């Protein structure tokens, strides 16, 4: 008695063909050909991209971009007389990987510039207030070493913002005298502040 052989299932999928034939079919928007092309080439494309891009997630994204480019009319540019289909696909993958690295580098540089431009510097208001108060107290204490005439001239020039001629007019003295009082007063203040 002869045992029947198991039934042979007819595959509805296209037979595995050469990559160049698959590319031609992909150029004609054949989805089955595209699936087969992806199945046969995606690992090699990803491997090449990963060597250039390094980051696994970016490499996966770039691999998808390669196949998207092939689907969107990229496959139509393939010329079998200029090289093998795999070499052509890997050339596209390499270019996309380089573009991804450049894009990421530019993106990081842009982010760094933005961050540097918009960075808020930590500012300790309490210590700054205390330092300003201490400096102000030191200057006020040092003003006591000045003569009454020097103190008045410096007060008018620095605390009220008058010019030399306005100080001279206000005090009823010649301009050179006003300049001398202010200059000598500043020297004495400087000496006093350096000593403290």
XYZ file of N, CA and C in Angstrom:
588
model
N 0.844 -1.161 0.000
C 0.000 0.000 0.000
C 0.891 1.226 0.000
N 0.548 2.136 -0.846
C 1.353 3.354 -0.999
C 0.745 4.428 -0.129
N 1.589 5.017 0.699
C 1.083 6.112 1.530
C 1.154 7.405 0.747
N 0.097 8.177 0.802
C 0.110 9.423 0.028
C 1.091 10.418 0.626
N 1.723 11.134 -0.220
C 2.659 12.169 0.254
C 1.852 13.357 0.744
N 2.430 14.102 1.695
C 1.680 15.251 2.219
C 1.400 16.252 1.108
N 0.274 16.943 1.234
C -0.082 17.881 0.156
C 0.937 19.014 0.078
N 1.182 19.427 -1.118
C 2.108 20.545 -1.358
C 1.278 21.812 -1.401
N 1.626 22.739 -0.488
C 0.891 24.006 -0.441
C 1.501 24.959 -1.449
N 0.661 25.459 -2.268
C 1.126 26.450 -3.232
C 1.288 27.782 -2.523
N 2.423 28.389 -2.626
C 2.679 29.683 -1.986
C 2.118 30.797 -2.843
N 1.478 31.712 -2.194
C 0.961 32.876 -2.935
C 2.046 33.936 -3.058
N 3.147 33.728 -2.345
C 4.235 34.707 -2.402
C 5.074 34.469 -3.649
N 5.700 35.562 -4.083
C 6.557 35.460 -5.256
C 7.795 34.645 -4.901
N 8.353 33.918 -5.822
C 9.575 33.166 -5.538
C 10.730 34.141 -5.286
N 11.680 33.642 -4.498
C 12.843 34.479 -4.221
C 13.588 34.706 -5.527
N 13.812 35.947 -5.832
C 14.494 36.269 -7.085
C 15.728 37.096 -6.779
N 16.395 37.477 -7.782
C 17.585 38.300 -7.631
C 17.185 39.667 -7.086
N 18.108 40.278 -6.340
C 17.838 41.591 -5.755
C 17.551 42.635 -6.828
N 18.231 42.526 -7.945
C 17.989 43.527 -8.995
C 16.560 43.422 -9.524
N 16.042 42.191 -9.634
C 14.649 42.007 -10.057
C 13.699 42.576 -9.002
N 14.045 42.359 -7.728
C 13.216 42.892 -6.652
C 13.185 44.419 -6.705
N 14.340 45.021 -6.933
C 14.394 46.486 -7.020
C 13.522 47.006 -8.161
N 13.564 46.322 -9.282
C 12.717 46.746 -10.409
C 11.236 46.646 -10.041
N 10.881 45.595 -9.324
C 9.489 45.434 -8.904
C 9.114 46.478 -7.853
N 10.039 46.785 -6.954
C 9.784 47.827 -5.959
C 9.584 49.166 -6.655
N 10.352 49.426 -7.697
C 10.197 50.668 -8.459
C 8.790 50.770 -9.041
N 8.177 49.617 -9.307
C 6.804 49.584 -9.820
C 5.788 49.523 -8.683
N 6.249 49.772 -7.432
C 5.398 49.809 -6.242
C 4.772 48.453 -5.906
N 5.520 47.383 -6.139
C 5.070 46.034 -5.801
C 5.371 45.813 -4.317
N 4.324 45.716 -3.503
C 4.483 45.593 -2.059
C 5.120 44.267 -1.662
N 4.768 43.181 -2.348
C 5.379 41.880 -2.031
C 6.881 41.921 -2.304
N 7.260 42.557 -3.386
C 8.686 42.675 -3.710
C 9.395 43.514 -2.649
N 8.711 44.542 -2.198
C 9.309 45.384 -1.162
C 9.506 44.590 0.131
N 8.487 43.811 0.527
C 8.603 42.974 1.726
C 9.782 42.016 1.614
N 9.914 41.403 0.454
C 11.005 40.451 0.239
C 12.360 41.156 0.255
N 12.423 42.319 -0.371
C 13.664 43.094 -0.382
C 14.052 43.476 1.046
N 13.089 43.898 1.814
C 13.355 44.269 3.209
C 13.827 43.049 4.000
N 13.143 41.925 3.812
C 13.505 40.706 4.532
C 14.935 40.292 4.209
N 15.316 40.416 2.962
C 16.635 39.944 2.532
C 17.767 40.933 2.835
N 17.467 42.207 2.931
C 18.553 43.204 3.026
C 18.605 43.987 4.336
N 17.546 43.976 5.108
C 17.480 44.884 6.251
C 18.587 44.647 7.283
N 18.962 43.386 7.512
C 20.022 43.125 8.495
C 21.357 43.716 8.057
N 21.686 43.548 6.800
C 22.964 44.080 6.308
C 22.945 45.608 6.307
N 21.807 46.171 5.922
C 21.677 47.628 5.927
C 21.821 48.152 7.352
N 21.115 47.525 8.280
C 21.195 47.947 9.683
C 22.626 47.814 10.213
N 23.293 46.714 9.886
C 24.669 46.491 10.344
C 25.616 47.581 9.866
N 25.484 47.955 8.598
C 26.336 49.023 8.056
C 26.017 50.360 8.714
N 24.728 50.658 8.816
C 24.301 51.918 9.423
C 24.768 51.998 10.875
N 24.666 50.900 11.598
C 25.049 50.875 13.012
C 26.531 51.173 13.198
N 27.372 50.711 12.245
C 28.810 50.992 12.328
C 29.092 52.486 12.210
N 28.266 53.182 11.429
C 28.484 54.620 11.216
C 27.800 55.446 12.305
N 26.552 55.142 12.587
C 25.746 55.956 13.496
C 26.001 55.597 14.961
N 26.290 54.334 15.242
C 26.579 53.771 16.563
C 25.309 53.587 17.407
N 24.527 54.634 17.620
C 23.335 54.553 18.456
C 22.315 53.598 17.827
N 21.843 52.631 18.628
C 20.943 51.593 18.112
C 19.627 52.166 17.607
N 19.023 53.069 18.365
C 17.727 53.632 17.971
C 17.845 54.478 16.706
N 18.873 55.318 16.662
C 19.080 56.127 15.456
C 19.407 55.253 14.252
N 20.116 54.159 14.498
C 20.442 53.232 13.404
C 19.178 52.585 12.865
N 18.269 52.204 13.756
C 16.997 51.609 13.314
C 16.188 52.624 12.513
N 16.146 53.873 12.995
C 15.431 54.923 12.266
C 16.039 55.142 10.884
N 17.362 55.157 10.825
C 18.054 55.394 9.553
C 17.806 54.239 8.593
N 17.785 53.017 9.109
C 17.487 51.849 8.274
C 16.094 51.986 7.665
N 15.141 52.418 8.471
C 13.786 52.637 7.952
C 13.788 53.705 6.858
N 14.593 54.767 7.070
C 14.683 55.839 6.069
C 15.254 55.328 4.746
N 16.208 54.407 4.838
C 16.791 53.827 3.618
C 15.706 53.113 2.823
N 14.931 52.268 3.494
C 13.907 51.510 2.780
C 12.748 52.391 2.326
N 12.461 53.419 3.090
C 11.439 54.374 2.657
C 11.889 55.078 1.378
N 13.162 55.448 1.334
C 13.700 56.103 0.136
C 13.641 55.158 -1.058
N 13.917 53.871 -0.836
C 13.825 52.894 -1.937
C 12.385 52.780 -2.439
N 11.438 52.791 -1.504
C 10.030 52.675 -1.880
C 9.555 53.922 -2.631
N 9.999 55.078 -2.167
C 9.538 56.337 -2.771
C 10.407 56.723 -3.965
N 10.448 55.874 -4.951
C 11.102 56.135 -6.241
C 12.609 55.940 -6.233
N 13.185 55.617 -5.093
C 14.629 55.393 -5.067
C 15.029 54.173 -5.880
N 14.227 53.137 -5.804
C 14.537 51.902 -6.528
C 14.527 52.127 -8.039
N 13.755 53.097 -8.492
C 13.676 53.378 -9.929
C 15.001 53.917 -10.467
N 15.853 54.432 -9.593
C 17.143 54.980 -10.044
C 18.233 53.915 -10.150
N 17.913 52.707 -9.742
C 18.922 51.649 -9.792
C 19.219 51.256 -11.233
N 20.511 51.187 -11.552
C 20.956 50.763 -12.887
C 21.800 49.505 -12.709
N 21.274 48.346 -13.105
C 21.996 47.088 -12.890
C 23.337 47.015 -13.629
N 23.531 47.849 -14.621
C 24.789 47.830 -15.366
C 25.916 48.542 -14.616
N 25.579 49.250 -13.543
C 26.602 50.015 -12.816
C 27.059 49.323 -11.533
N 26.482 48.184 -11.194
C 26.910 47.464 -10.002
C 25.806 46.579 -9.470
N 26.153 45.817 -8.447
C 25.167 44.890 -7.885
C 24.120 45.668 -7.084
N 22.982 45.048 -6.942
C 21.885 45.674 -6.203
C 22.265 45.873 -4.737
N 22.920 44.887 -4.137
C 23.286 45.002 -2.726
C 24.285 46.140 -2.525
N 25.265 46.248 -3.409
C 26.246 47.343 -3.288
C 25.547 48.689 -3.415
N 24.577 48.788 -4.314
C 23.849 50.050 -4.514
C 23.022 50.394 -3.269
N 22.349 49.392 -2.704
C 21.540 49.613 -1.491
C 22.439 50.022 -0.330
N 23.577 49.346 -0.190
C 24.496 49.677 0.908
C 25.118 51.066 0.728
N 25.299 51.486 -0.515
C 25.801 52.844 -0.772
C 24.777 53.872 -0.293
N 23.521 53.618 -0.592
C 22.449 54.506 -0.120
C 22.417 54.510 1.408
N 22.543 53.314 2.003
C 22.520 53.208 3.465
C 23.680 53.991 4.080
N 24.852 53.894 3.486
C 26.022 54.605 4.010
C 25.811 56.116 3.940
N 25.286 56.582 2.816
C 25.017 58.030 2.676
C 24.001 58.508 3.707
N 22.941 57.719 3.879
C 21.915 58.098 4.867
C 22.505 58.113 6.280
N 23.377 57.155 6.564
C 24.001 57.095 7.891
C 24.881 58.319 8.128
N 25.658 58.701 7.123
C 26.513 59.901 7.237
C 25.632 61.136 7.431
N 24.553 61.221 6.655
C 23.623 62.357 6.803
C 23.045 62.405 8.211
N 22.721 61.231 8.773
C 22.144 61.170 10.123
C 23.158 61.658 11.153
N 24.409 61.244 11.017
C 25.451 61.676 11.951
C 25.630 63.191 11.868
N 25.694 63.721 10.647
C 25.840 65.172 10.467
C 24.646 65.922 11.040
N 23.464 65.389 10.797
C 22.244 66.029 11.298
C 22.225 66.043 12.822
N 22.588 64.913 13.436
C 22.614 64.840 14.902
C 23.665 65.781 15.481
N 24.815 65.847 14.806
C 25.874 66.749 15.277
C 25.395 68.202 15.206
N 24.773 68.569 14.089
C 24.261 69.938 13.933
C 23.170 70.218 14.962
N 22.320 69.225 15.210
C 21.240 69.379 16.188
C 21.805 69.604 17.592
N 22.810 68.806 17.951
C 23.436 68.973 19.273
C 24.126 70.324 19.399
N 24.812 70.750 18.327
C 25.491 72.055 18.355
C 24.470 73.179 18.502
N 23.330 73.049 17.809
C 22.263 74.043 17.906
C 21.697 74.081 19.321
N 21.469 72.909 19.899
C 20.958 72.838 21.271
C 21.941 73.449 22.265
N 23.226 73.174 22.049
C 24.248 73.707 22.952
C 24.301 75.229 22.858
N 24.236 75.750 21.623
C 24.231 77.214 21.454
C 23.014 77.825 22.129
N 21.852 77.216 21.952
C 20.629 77.724 22.557
C 20.742 77.673 24.074
N 21.251 76.544 24.583
C 21.389 76.386 26.026
C 22.343 77.419 26.610
N 23.472 77.629 25.932
C 24.430 78.630 26.419
C 23.837 80.025 26.385
N 23.062 80.299 25.351
C 22.459 81.625 25.195
C 21.363 81.878 26.226
N 20.624 80.830 26.570
C 19.474 80.984 27.455
C 19.703 80.443 28.858
N 20.942 80.135 29.159
C 21.252 79.590 30.476
C 21.119 80.667 31.535
N 20.471 80.315 32.605
C 20.375 81.250 33.725
C 21.476 80.914 34.709
N 22.236 81.906 35.056
C 23.339 81.710 35.988
C 22.785 81.753 37.395
N 23.194 80.773 38.178
C 22.767 80.779 39.580
C 23.248 82.065 40.227
N 22.364 82.687 40.954
C 22.680 83.969 41.568
C 22.213 83.929 43.002
N 23.137 84.133 43.896
C 22.837 84.097 45.323
C 22.508 85.513 45.771
N 21.222 85.826 45.807
C 20.789 87.177 46.163
C 21.178 87.554 47.590
N 21.103 86.594 48.486
C 21.406 86.890 49.893
C 22.864 87.298 50.047
N 23.783 86.484 49.505
C 25.206 86.817 49.673
C 25.567 88.091 48.921
N 24.958 88.300 47.752
C 25.232 89.540 47.009
C 24.748 90.760 47.794
N 23.606 90.643 48.425
C 23.067 91.751 49.224
C 23.980 92.038 50.414
N 24.444 90.982 51.067
C 25.328 91.156 52.219
C 26.650 91.794 51.802
N 27.214 91.308 50.669
C 28.475 91.891 50.187
C 28.303 93.361 49.820
N 27.213 93.684 49.142
C 26.963 95.084 48.767
C 26.805 95.948 50.019
N 26.100 95.419 51.017
C 25.910 96.165 52.271
C 27.249 96.374 52.983
N 28.092 95.327 53.007
C 29.412 95.437 53.642
C 30.292 96.458 52.915
N 30.258 96.419 51.584
C 31.053 97.376 50.811
C 30.562 98.799 51.051
N 29.248 98.955 51.074
C 28.670 100.276 51.318
C 29.060 100.793 52.706
N 29.026 99.906 53.698
C 29.412 100.298 55.063
C 30.881 100.687 55.114
N 31.732 99.944 54.378
C 33.164 100.268 54.365
C 33.406 101.626 53.722
N 32.698 101.903 52.627
C 32.857 103.204 51.966
C 32.359 104.316 52.882
N 31.194 104.120 53.509
C 30.653 105.142 54.419
C 31.611 105.409 55.573
N 32.188 104.351 56.121
C 33.158 104.510 57.222
C 34.406 105.240 56.738
N 34.834 104.919 55.504
C 36.035 105.560 54.965
C 35.815 107.036 54.666
N 34.583 107.426 54.391
C 34.296 108.842 54.116
C 34.647 109.726 55.315
N 34.673 109.119 56.491
C 34.980 109.879 57.704
C 36.423 110.379 57.724
N 37.312 109.740 56.947
C 38.722 110.189 56.934
C 38.906 111.423 56.056
N 37.891 111.764 55.264
C 37.994 112.913 54.367
C 37.680 114.209 55.121
N 38.197 115.280 54.582
C 37.827 116.592 55.128
C 36.387 116.863 54.730
N 35.748 117.774 55.414
C 34.352 118.120 55.123
C 34.222 118.592 53.682
N 35.202 119.360 53.177
C 35.151 119.875 51.801
C 35.280 118.735 50.780
N 36.186 117.788 51.041
C 36.358 116.650 50.134
C 35.094 115.769 50.140
N 34.583 115.510 51.321
C 33.393 114.674 51.466
C 32.219 115.274 50.701
N 32.031 116.593 50.817
C 30.932 117.265 50.121
C 31.117 117.186 48.610
N 32.331 117.417 48.126
C 32.596 117.372 46.672
C 32.371 115.965 46.120
N 32.852 114.954 46.847
C 32.670 113.558 46.396
C 31.197 113.177 46.445
N 30.499 113.595 47.482
C 29.070 113.296 47.589
C 28.310 113.869 46.382
N 28.608 115.108 46.035
C 27.925 115.739 44.894
C 28.267 115.035 43.582
N 29.529 114.648 43.420
C 29.956 114.030 42.157
C 29.441 112.604 42.014
N 29.546 111.797 43.071
C 29.247 110.368 42.935
C 27.868 109.945 43.413
N 27.319 110.639 44.378
C 26.006 110.232 44.889
C 24.866 110.985 44.224
N 25.128 112.208 43.752
C 24.069 112.953 43.050
C 24.329 113.030 41.556
N 25.537 112.616 41.117
C 25.831 112.530 39.690
C 26.150 113.846 39.011
N 26.606 114.850 39.765
C 26.946 116.138 39.148
C 28.297 116.053 38.446
N 28.459 116.842 37.388
C 29.742 116.926 36.689
C 30.692 117.822 37.484
N 31.991 117.878 37.082
C 32.956 118.753 37.764
C 32.477 120.200 37.761
N 32.006 120.670 36.615
C 31.584 122.078 36.539
C 30.342 122.324 37.402
N 29.429 121.333 37.477
C 28.243 121.491 38.318
C 28.619 121.475 39.806
N 29.585 120.630 40.174
C 30.061 120.613 41.564
C 30.685 121.969 41.898
N 31.524 122.471 40.999
C 32.182 123.771 41.226
C 31.141 124.867 41.360
N 30.145 124.890 40.492
C 29.091 125.907 40.541
C 28.305 125.799 41.850
N 27.945 124.564 42.233
C 27.176 124.329 43.458
C 27.945 124.790 44.709
N 29.251 124.535 44.721
C 30.068 124.912 45.883
C 30.607 126.347 45.792
N 30.456 126.960 44.620
C 30.946 128.326 44.432
C 32.472 128.386 44.402
N 33.086 127.363 43.782
C 34.557 127.328 43.695
C 34.954 127.143 42.240
N 36.199 127.417 41.881
C 36.647 127.181 40.500
C 36.645 125.679 40.165
N 36.488 125.375 38.895
C 36.455 123.973 38.440
C 37.732 123.233 38.830
N 38.938 123.801 38.619
C 40.142 123.065 39.008
C 40.167 122.723 40.498
N 39.626 123.586 41.341
C 39.575 123.313 42.782
C 38.641 122.147 43.057
N 37.502 122.098 42.376
C 36.552 120.992 42.546
C 37.208 119.675 42.122
N 37.924 119.696 40.988
C 38.610 118.489 40.507
C 39.648 118.022 41.525
N 40.402 118.973 42.083
C 41.448 118.622 43.051
C 40.842 118.001 44.298
N 39.757 118.592 44.810
C 39.124 118.035 46.017
C 38.633 116.613 45.771
N 38.017 116.409 44.626
C 37.475 115.079 44.313
C 38.617 114.087 44.132
N 39.648 114.472 43.348
C 40.786 113.589 43.095
C 41.508 113.223 44.397
N 41.807 114.224 45.245
C 42.491 113.965 46.511
C 41.627 113.121 47.452
N 40.329 113.385 47.442
C 39.420 112.607 48.285
C 39.380 111.143 47.852
N 39.380 110.912 46.553
C 39.367 109.534 46.039
C 40.645 108.810 46.433
N 41.784 109.495 46.344
C 43.043 108.870 46.746
C 43.013 108.449 48.215
N 42.498 109.342 49.071
C 42.432 109.019 50.507
C 41.471 107.871 50.765
N 40.344 107.872 50.045
C 39.387 106.761 50.188
C 40.025 105.438 49.756
N 40.719 105.470 48.641
C 41.363 104.270 48.120
C 42.353 103.715 49.116
N 43.183 104.586 49.671
C 44.171 104.158 50.664
C 43.478 103.557 51.884
N 42.443 104.215 52.341
C 41.702 103.752 53.522
C 41.036 102.408 53.260
N 40.421 102.236 52.090
C 39.717 100.977 51.769
C 40.704 99.826 51.592
N 41.880 100.112 51.037
C 42.887 99.056 50.855
C 43.424 98.600 52.201
N 43.499 99.516 53.148
C 44.020 99.178 54.495
C 43.020 98.343 55.279
N 41.713 98.474 54.990
C 40.713 97.756 55.787
C 40.462 96.366 55.260
